[in-house]
């Protein structure tokens, strides 16, 4: 089984949409408007470790 480590993927559309989907399901909001309006700065670096298709 192979795992993937991805850091700071805000400009990766596929990964960002996955984060938004999880955040929406879990907390009832997502980051897309925040990202689209330029509020996602360089201090927030979402990180992924797992199996990615």
Tab-separated table of C-alpha atoms in Angstrom:
chain	number	residue	atom	x	y	z
A	1	UNK	CA	0.000	0.000	0.000
A	2	UNK	CA	1.433	3.355	-1.009
A	3	UNK	CA	0.845	6.618	0.863
A	4	UNK	CA	1.182	10.210	-0.305
A	5	UNK	CA	2.332	13.282	1.611
A	6	UNK	CA	1.219	16.653	0.227
A	7	UNK	CA	1.863	19.978	1.964
A	8	UNK	CA	0.572	23.489	1.172
A	9	UNK	CA	-1.789	22.471	-1.628
A	10	UNK	CA	-3.951	25.609	-1.746
A	11	UNK	CA	-3.269	26.096	-5.474
A	12	UNK	CA	-4.002	22.455	-6.330
A	13	UNK	CA	-7.664	22.575	-7.392
A	14	UNK	CA	-8.337	18.868	-6.862
A	15	UNK	CA	-6.844	18.817	-3.347
A	16	UNK	CA	-8.450	22.134	-2.336
A	17	UNK	CA	-11.879	20.915	-3.492
A	18	UNK	CA	-11.390	17.754	-1.434
A	19	UNK	CA	-10.537	19.854	1.646
A	20	UNK	CA	-13.597	22.037	1.003
A	21	UNK	CA	-15.851	18.992	0.703
A	22	UNK	CA	-14.580	17.562	4.008
A	23	UNK	CA	-14.824	20.944	5.773
A	24	UNK	CA	-18.364	21.474	4.455
A	25	UNK	CA	-19.443	18.012	5.612
A	26	UNK	CA	-17.789	18.373	9.028
A	27	UNK	CA	-18.304	22.028	9.927
A	28	UNK	CA	-20.932	23.348	7.475
A	29	UNK	CA	-18.657	25.808	5.636
A	30	UNK	CA	-15.760	25.715	3.197
A	31	UNK	CA	-12.769	27.834	2.218
A	32	UNK	CA	-13.508	28.436	-1.477
A	33	UNK	CA	-14.854	32.002	-1.164
A	34	UNK	CA	-12.008	32.815	1.197
A	35	UNK	CA	-9.514	31.447	-1.368
A	36	UNK	CA	-11.243	33.088	-4.370
A	37	UNK	CA	-11.216	36.500	-2.707
A	38	UNK	CA	-7.500	36.339	-1.899
A	39	UNK	CA	-7.783	35.869	1.864
A	40	UNK	CA	-5.900	32.551	1.950
A	41	UNK	CA	-2.406	33.803	2.810
A	42	UNK	CA	0.890	32.026	3.226
A	43	UNK	CA	0.430	31.071	6.890
A	44	UNK	CA	-2.200	28.333	6.426
A	45	UNK	CA	-0.677	25.163	4.945
A	46	UNK	CA	-3.125	22.265	4.820
A	47	UNK	CA	-1.325	18.931	4.817
A	48	UNK	CA	-2.478	15.560	3.531
A	49	UNK	CA	-1.076	12.130	4.330
A	50	UNK	CA	-2.894	9.070	3.074
A	51	UNK	CA	-3.921	7.173	-0.020
A	52	UNK	CA	-4.777	9.539	-2.861
A	53	UNK	CA	-6.448	8.430	-6.066
